[in-house]
Amino acid sequence: MPGGLRVTDTGAGVTLLPGCCNGLEERSDWLHVLDGDGWASFGHDPSPLAERRGDTVRLTVNVERDDSPVIELPAEELRRLLAGAERDLADFLDLAAAWAVRQLPRHGGRVTAALARALLLPVPGSAVTPDELSGRSGLRADG
């Protein structure tokens, strides 16, 4: 799902946008910054990069530019923002599922399952995990 996650520092007016080939399905890469090897890139054109430095995460808007703006935030704040994004996506899926059942009664379940797979989220009302939906073991969309 093209677009990925973006981070905006409203005080400084700086926004880190995902690159052209980064989508919502790669959002678990943000967890590599917090709990894995401490860095992740998010596509190119622009070429955003996130790096963990102790308790701080440094987000470089475009590593291909020497004068690129950066956003620095506490690692726990990034974790909170990611958890909020997951809740928003789950809420969207719940609303879409209710719409699909009303508008496409014969196909609502399949439409909901397809959206859940695309978003790497469990099907609402089911115990199916994102890993089972994606067929990729080890990938987690939750924090």
JSON list of C-alpha atoms in Angstrom, two decimals:
[
{"chain": "A", "resi": 1, "resn": "MET", "atom": "CA", "xyz": [0.00, 0.00, 0.00]},
{"chain": "A", "resi": 2, "resn": "PRO", "atom": "CA", "xyz": [1.99, 2.99, -1.25]},
{"chain": "A", "resi": 3, "resn": "GLY", "atom": "CA", "xyz": [2.61, 5.84, 1.12]},
{"chain": "A", "resi": 4, "resn": "GLY", "atom": "CA", "xyz": [4.22, 4.44, 4.22]},
{"chain": "A", "resi": 5, "resn": "LEU", "atom": "CA", "xyz": [4.30, 6.36, 7.46]},
{"chain": "A", "resi": 6, "resn": "ARG", "atom": "CA", "xyz": [5.38, 9.97, 7.76]},
{"chain": "A", "resi": 7, "resn": "VAL", "atom": "CA", "xyz": [6.60, 11.87, 10.79]},
{"chain": "A", "resi": 8, "resn": "THR", "atom": "CA", "xyz": [6.09, 15.60, 11.24]},
{"chain": "A", "resi": 9, "resn": "ASP", "atom": "CA", "xyz": [7.78, 17.89, 13.74]},
{"chain": "A", "resi": 10, "resn": "THR", "atom": "CA", "xyz": [5.10, 20.58, 13.90]},
{"chain": "A", "resi": 11, "resn": "GLY", "atom": "CA", "xyz": [7.30, 22.90, 15.94]},
{"chain": "A", "resi": 12, "resn": "ALA", "atom": "CA", "xyz": [10.13, 22.94, 13.39]},
{"chain": "A", "resi": 13, "resn": "GLY", "atom": "CA", "xyz": [7.90, 22.47, 10.34]},
{"chain": "A", "resi": 14, "resn": "VAL", "atom": "CA", "xyz": [9.89, 19.42, 9.19]},
{"chain": "A", "resi": 15, "resn": "THR", "atom": "CA", "xyz": [8.27, 16.29, 7.74]},
{"chain": "A", "resi": 16, "resn": "LEU", "atom": "CA", "xyz": [9.91, 12.96, 6.99]},
{"chain": "A", "resi": 17, "resn": "LEU", "atom": "CA", "xyz": [8.04, 11.44, 4.04]},
{"chain": "A", "resi": 18, "resn": "PRO", "atom": "CA", "xyz": [8.46, 7.84, 2.91]},
{"chain": "A", "resi": 19, "resn": "GLY", "atom": "CA", "xyz": [10.24, 7.35, -0.40]},
{"chain": "A", "resi": 20, "resn": "CYS", "atom": "CA", "xyz": [8.56, 6.23, -3.59]},
{"chain": "A", "resi": 21, "resn": "CYS", "atom": "CA", "xyz": [8.92, 2.51, -2.91]},
{"chain": "A", "resi": 22, "resn": "ASN", "atom": "CA", "xyz": [7.95, 2.43, 0.76]},
{"chain": "A", "resi": 23, "resn": "GLY", "atom": "CA", "xyz": [4.46, 1.43, 1.79]},
{"chain": "A", "resi": 24, "resn": "LEU", "atom": "CA", "xyz": [2.39, 0.70, 4.87]},
{"chain": "A", "resi": 25, "resn": "GLU", "atom": "CA", "xyz": [3.33, -2.96, 4.62]},
{"chain": "A", "resi": 26, "resn": "GLU", "atom": "CA", "xyz": [6.91, -1.98, 5.52]},
{"chain": "A", "resi": 27, "resn": "ARG", "atom": "CA", "xyz": [5.90, -0.11, 8.66]},
{"chain": "A", "resi": 28, "resn": "SER", "atom": "CA", "xyz": [7.41, -2.81, 10.87]},
{"chain": "A", "resi": 29, "resn": "ASP", "atom": "CA", "xyz": [10.80, -1.52, 9.67]},
{"chain": "A", "resi": 30, "resn": "TRP", "atom": "CA", "xyz": [10.29, 1.27, 12.20]},
{"chain": "A", "resi": 31, "resn": "LEU", "atom": "CA", "xyz": [10.53, -1.36, 14.94]},
{"chain": "A", "resi": 32, "resn": "HIS", "atom": "CA", "xyz": [14.01, -2.31, 13.68]},
{"chain": "A", "resi": 33, "resn": "VAL", "atom": "CA", "xyz": [15.04, 1.20, 14.67]},
{"chain": "A", "resi": 34, "resn": "LEU", "atom": "CA", "xyz": [13.71, 0.71, 18.20]},
{"chain": "A", "resi": 35, "resn": "ASP", "atom": "CA", "xyz": [14.27, -2.98, 18.88]},
{"chain": "A", "resi": 36, "resn": "GLY", "atom": "CA", "xyz": [16.55, -4.29, 16.14]},
{"chain": "A", "resi": 37, "resn": "ASP", "atom": "CA", "xyz": [19.74, -3.07, 14.57]},
{"chain": "A", "resi": 38, "resn": "GLY", "atom": "CA", "xyz": [18.94, 0.60, 15.24]},
{"chain": "A", "resi": 39, "resn": "TRP", "atom": "CA", "xyz": [18.34, 1.94, 11.74]},
{"chain": "A", "resi": 40, "resn": "ALA", "atom": "CA", "xyz": [16.04, 1.71, 8.74]},
{"chain": "A", "resi": 41, "resn": "SER", "atom": "CA", "xyz": [15.69, 3.46, 5.42]},
{"chain": "A", "resi": 42, "resn": "PHE", "atom": "CA", "xyz": [12.31, 4.15, 3.87]},
{"chain": "A", "resi": 43, "resn": "GLY", "atom": "CA", "xyz": [12.73, 4.18, 0.11]},
{"chain": "A", "resi": 44, "resn": "HIS", "atom": "CA", "xyz": [14.28, 6.77, -2.14]},
{"chain": "A", "resi": 45, "resn": "ASP", "atom": "CA", "xyz": [13.47, 10.05, -3.84]},
{"chain": "A", "resi": 46, "resn": "PRO", "atom": "CA", "xyz": [13.55, 11.30, -1.09]},
{"chain": "A", "resi": 47, "resn": "SER", "atom": "CA", "xyz": [15.86, 8.93, 0.81]},
{"chain": "A", "resi": 48, "resn": "PRO", "atom": "CA", "xyz": [14.69, 9.07, 4.44]},
{"chain": "A", "resi": 49, "resn": "LEU", "atom": "CA", "xyz": [16.66, 7.35, 7.18]},
{"chain": "A", "resi": 50, "resn": "ALA", "atom": "CA", "xyz": [15.94, 6.62, 10.84]},
{"chain": "A", "resi": 51, "resn": "GLU", "atom": "CA", "xyz": [18.78, 5.92, 13.28]},
{"chain": "A", "resi": 52, "resn": "ARG", "atom": "CA", "xyz": [18.64, 5.15, 16.98]},
{"chain": "A", "resi": 53, "resn": "ARG", "atom": "CA", "xyz": [21.29, 6.87, 19.05]},
{"chain": "A", "resi": 54, "resn": "GLY", "atom": "CA", "xyz": [20.82, 5.75, 22.64]},
{"chain": "A", "resi": 55, "resn": "ASP", "atom": "CA", "xyz": [17.45, 6.99, 23.85]},
{"chain": "A", "resi": 56, "resn": "THR", "atom": "CA", "xyz": [17.01, 9.29, 20.84]},
{"chain": "A", "resi": 57, "resn": "VAL", "atom": "CA", "xyz": [15.91, 8.56, 17.27]},
{"chain": "A", "resi": 58, "resn": "ARG", "atom": "CA", "xyz": [17.30, 10.80, 14.52]},
{"chain": "A", "resi": 59, "resn": "LEU", "atom": "CA", "xyz": [15.18, 11.01, 11.38]},
{"chain": "A", "resi": 60, "resn": "THR", "atom": "CA", "xyz": [16.99, 12.39, 8.33]},
{"chain": "A", "resi": 61, "resn": "VAL", "atom": "CA", "xyz": [14.55, 13.61, 5.69]},
{"chain": "A", "resi": 62, "resn": "ASN", "atom": "CA", "xyz": [16.90, 12.91, 2.74]},
{"chain": "A", "resi": 63, "resn": "VAL", "atom": "CA", "xyz": [20.33, 11.36, 3.32]},
{"chain": "A", "resi": 64, "resn": "GLU", "atom": "CA", "xyz": [21.33, 12.25, -0.24]},
{"chain": "A", "resi": 65, "resn": "ARG", "atom": "CA", "xyz": [21.39, 15.95, 0.72]},
{"chain": "A", "resi": 66, "resn": "ASP", "atom": "CA", "xyz": [24.14, 17.36, 2.95]},
{"chain": "A", "resi": 67, "resn": "ASP", "atom": "CA", "xyz": [21.75, 20.06, 4.19]},
{"chain": "A", "resi": 68, "resn": "SER", "atom": "CA", "xyz": [18.85, 17.68, 4.88]},
{"chain": "A", "resi": 69, "resn": "PRO", "atom": "CA", "xyz": [16.54, 18.64, 7.73]},
{"chain": "A", "resi": 70, "resn": "VAL", "atom": "CA", "xyz": [16.39, 16.22, 10.64]},
{"chain": "A", "resi": 71, "resn": "ILE", "atom": "CA", "xyz": [13.89, 15.40, 13.35]},
{"chain": "A", "resi": 72, "resn": "GLU", "atom": "CA", "xyz": [15.10, 14.12, 16.71]},
{"chain": "A", "resi": 73, "resn": "LEU", "atom": "CA", "xyz": [12.71, 12.54, 19.18]},
{"chain": "A", "resi": 74, "resn": "PRO", "atom": "CA", "xyz": [12.88, 10.25, 22.19]},
{"chain": "A", "resi": 75, "resn": "ALA", "atom": "CA", "xyz": [12.71, 6.56, 21.26]},
{"chain": "A", "resi": 76, "resn": "GLU", "atom": "CA", "xyz": [9.71, 6.10, 23.57]},
{"chain": "A", "resi": 77, "resn": "GLU", "atom": "CA", "xyz": [7.86, 8.90, 21.76]},
{"chain": "A", "resi": 78, "resn": "LEU", "atom": "CA", "xyz": [8.41, 7.11, 18.45]},
{"chain": "A", "resi": 79, "resn": "ARG", "atom": "CA", "xyz": [7.14, 3.88, 20.03]},
{"chain": "A", "resi": 80, "resn": "ARG", "atom": "CA", "xyz": [4.01, 5.77, 21.20]},
{"chain": "A", "resi": 81, "resn": "LEU", "atom": "CA", "xyz": [3.48, 7.25, 17.72]},
{"chain": "A", "resi": 82, "resn": "LEU", "atom": "CA", "xyz": [3.83, 3.82, 16.09]},
{"chain": "A", "resi": 83, "resn": "ALA", "atom": "CA", "xyz": [1.33, 2.28, 18.51]},
{"chain": "A", "resi": 84, "resn": "GLY", "atom": "CA", "xyz": [-1.10, 5.08, 17.66]},
{"chain": "A", "resi": 85, "resn": "ALA", "atom": "CA", "xyz": [-0.67, 4.43, 13.94]},
{"chain": "A", "resi": 86, "resn": "GLU", "atom": "CA", "xyz": [-1.40, 0.73, 14.50]},
{"chain": "A", "resi": 87, "resn": "ARG", "atom": "CA", "xyz": [-4.58, 1.63, 16.43]},
{"chain": "A", "resi": 88, "resn": "ASP", "atom": "CA", "xyz": [-5.65, 3.98, 13.63]},
{"chain": "A", "resi": 89, "resn": "LEU", "atom": "CA", "xyz": [-5.13, 1.27, 11.01]},
{"chain": "A", "resi": 90, "resn": "ALA", "atom": "CA", "xyz": [-7.05, -1.28, 13.10]},
{"chain": "A", "resi": 91, "resn": "ASP", "atom": "CA", "xyz": [-9.89, 1.23, 13.55]},
{"chain": "A", "resi": 92, "resn": "PHE", "atom": "CA", "xyz": [-9.93, 1.85, 9.79]},
{"chain": "A", "resi": 93, "resn": "LEU", "atom": "CA", "xyz": [-10.11, -1.89, 9.14]},
{"chain": "A", "resi": 94, "resn": "ASP", "atom": "CA", "xyz": [-13.02, -2.22, 11.59]},
{"chain": "A", "resi": 95, "resn": "LEU", "atom": "CA", "xyz": [-14.92, 0.55, 9.78]},
{"chain": "A", "resi": 96, "resn": "ALA", "atom": "CA", "xyz": [-14.12, -0.91, 6.36]},
{"chain": "A", "resi": 97, "resn": "ALA", "atom": "CA", "xyz": [-15.27, -4.36, 7.54]},
{"chain": "A", "resi": 98, "resn": "ALA", "atom": "CA", "xyz": [-18.60, -2.97, 8.73]},
{"chain": "A", "resi": 99, "resn": "TRP", "atom": "CA", "xyz": [-19.03, -1.14, 5.41]},
{"chain": "A", "resi": 100, "resn": "ALA", "atom": "CA", "xyz": [-18.17, -4.27, 3.41]},
{"chain": "A", "resi": 101, "resn": "VAL", "atom": "CA", "xyz": [-20.71, -6.39, 5.29]},
{"chain": "A", "resi": 102, "resn": "ARG", "atom": "CA", "xyz": [-23.44, -3.78, 4.64]},
{"chain": "A", "resi": 103, "resn": "GLN", "atom": "CA", "xyz": [-22.58, -2.97, 1.04]},
{"chain": "A", "resi": 104, "resn": "LEU", "atom": "CA", "xyz": [-21.29, -6.35, -0.17]},
{"chain": "A", "resi": 105, "resn": "PRO", "atom": "CA", "xyz": [-23.03, -8.92, 2.02]},
{"chain": "A", "resi": 106, "resn": "ARG", "atom": "CA", "xyz": [-21.96, -11.88, -0.10]},
{"chain": "A", "resi": 107, "resn": "HIS", "atom": "CA", "xyz": [-18.33, -10.73, -0.34]},
{"chain": "A", "resi": 108, "resn": "GLY", "atom": "CA", "xyz": [-17.80, -8.70, 2.84]},
{"chain": "A", "resi": 109, "resn": "GLY", "atom": "CA", "xyz": [-15.71, -11.37, 4.54]},
{"chain": "A", "resi": 110, "resn": "ARG", "atom": "CA", "xyz": [-13.37, -11.75, 1.56]},
{"chain": "A", "resi": 111, "resn": "VAL", "atom": "CA", "xyz": [-13.02, -7.98, 1.14]},
{"chain": "A", "resi": 112, "resn": "THR", "atom": "CA", "xyz": [-12.21, -7.61, 4.84]},
{"chain": "A", "resi": 113, "resn": "ALA", "atom": "CA", "xyz": [-9.68, -10.46, 4.72]},
{"chain": "A", "resi": 114, "resn": "ALA", "atom": "CA", "xyz": [-8.00, -8.90, 1.67]},
{"chain": "A", "resi": 115, "resn": "LEU", "atom": "CA", "xyz": [-7.73, -5.53, 3.42]},
{"chain": "A", "resi": 116, "resn": "ALA", "atom": "CA", "xyz": [-6.37, -7.20, 6.54]},
{"chain": "A", "resi": 117, "resn": "ARG", "atom": "CA", "xyz": [-3.71, -8.98, 4.45]},
{"chain": "A", "resi": 118, "resn": "ALA", "atom": "CA", "xyz": [-2.75, -5.73, 2.72]},
{"chain": "A", "resi": 119, "resn": "LEU", "atom": "CA", "xyz": [-2.48, -3.91, 6.05]},
{"chain": "A", "resi": 120, "resn": "LEU", "atom": "CA", "xyz": [-0.82, -6.85, 7.84]},
{"chain": "A", "resi": 121, "resn": "LEU", "atom": "CA", "xyz": [-3.50, -6.78, 10.53]},
{"chain": "A", "resi": 122, "resn": "PRO", "atom": "CA", "xyz": [-5.65, -9.53, 12.00]},
{"chain": "A", "resi": 123, "resn": "VAL", "atom": "CA", "xyz": [-9.09, -9.96, 10.52]},
{"chain": "A", "resi": 124, "resn": "PRO", "atom": "CA", "xyz": [-11.56, -8.21, 12.89]},
{"chain": "A", "resi": 125, "resn": "GLY", "atom": "CA", "xyz": [-13.21, -10.71, 15.23]},
{"chain": "A", "resi": 126, "resn": "SER", "atom": "CA", "xyz": [-10.68, -13.41, 14.40]},
{"chain": "A", "resi": 127, "resn": "ALA", "atom": "CA", "xyz": [-7.57, -14.78, 16.01]},
{"chain": "A", "resi": 128, "resn": "VAL", "atom": "CA", "xyz": [-5.71, -14.75, 12.69]},
{"chain": "A", "resi": 129, "resn": "THR", "atom": "CA", "xyz": [-2.34, -13.04, 13.08]},
{"chain": "A", "resi": 130, "resn": "PRO", "atom": "CA", "xyz": [-0.63, -10.70, 10.62]},
{"chain": "A", "resi": 131, "resn": "ASP", "atom": "CA", "xyz": [2.05, -13.39, 10.07]},
{"chain": "A", "resi": 132, "resn": "GLU", "atom": "CA", "xyz": [-0.58, -15.90, 9.00]},
{"chain": "A", "resi": 133, "resn": "LEU", "atom": "CA", "xyz": [-2.17, -13.33, 6.70]},
{"chain": "A", "resi": 134, "resn": "SER", "atom": "CA", "xyz": [1.09, -12.33, 5.04]},
{"chain": "A", "resi": 135, "resn": "GLY", "atom": "CA", "xyz": [2.68, -15.75, 4.93]},
{"chain": "A", "resi": 136, "resn": "ARG", "atom": "CA", "xyz": [5.85, -14.14, 6.32]},
{"chain": "A", "resi": 137, "resn": "SER", "atom": "CA", "xyz": [7.03, -15.55, 9.60]},
{"chain": "A", "resi": 138, "resn": "GLY", "atom": "CA", "xyz": [8.82, -13.21, 11.93]},
{"chain": "A", "resi": 139, "resn": "LEU", "atom": "CA", "xyz": [7.11, -10.04, 10.67]},
{"chain": "A", "resi": 140, "resn": "ARG", "atom": "CA", "xyz": [5.11, -8.23, 13.31]},
{"chain": "A", "resi": 141, "resn": "ALA", "atom": "CA", "xyz": [2.91, -5.21, 12.77]},
{"chain": "A", "resi": 142, "resn": "ASP", "atom": "CA", "xyz": [2.35, -4.56, 16.45]},
{"chain": "A", "resi": 143, "resn": "GLY", "atom": "CA", "xyz": [4.65, -3.18, 19.09]}
]
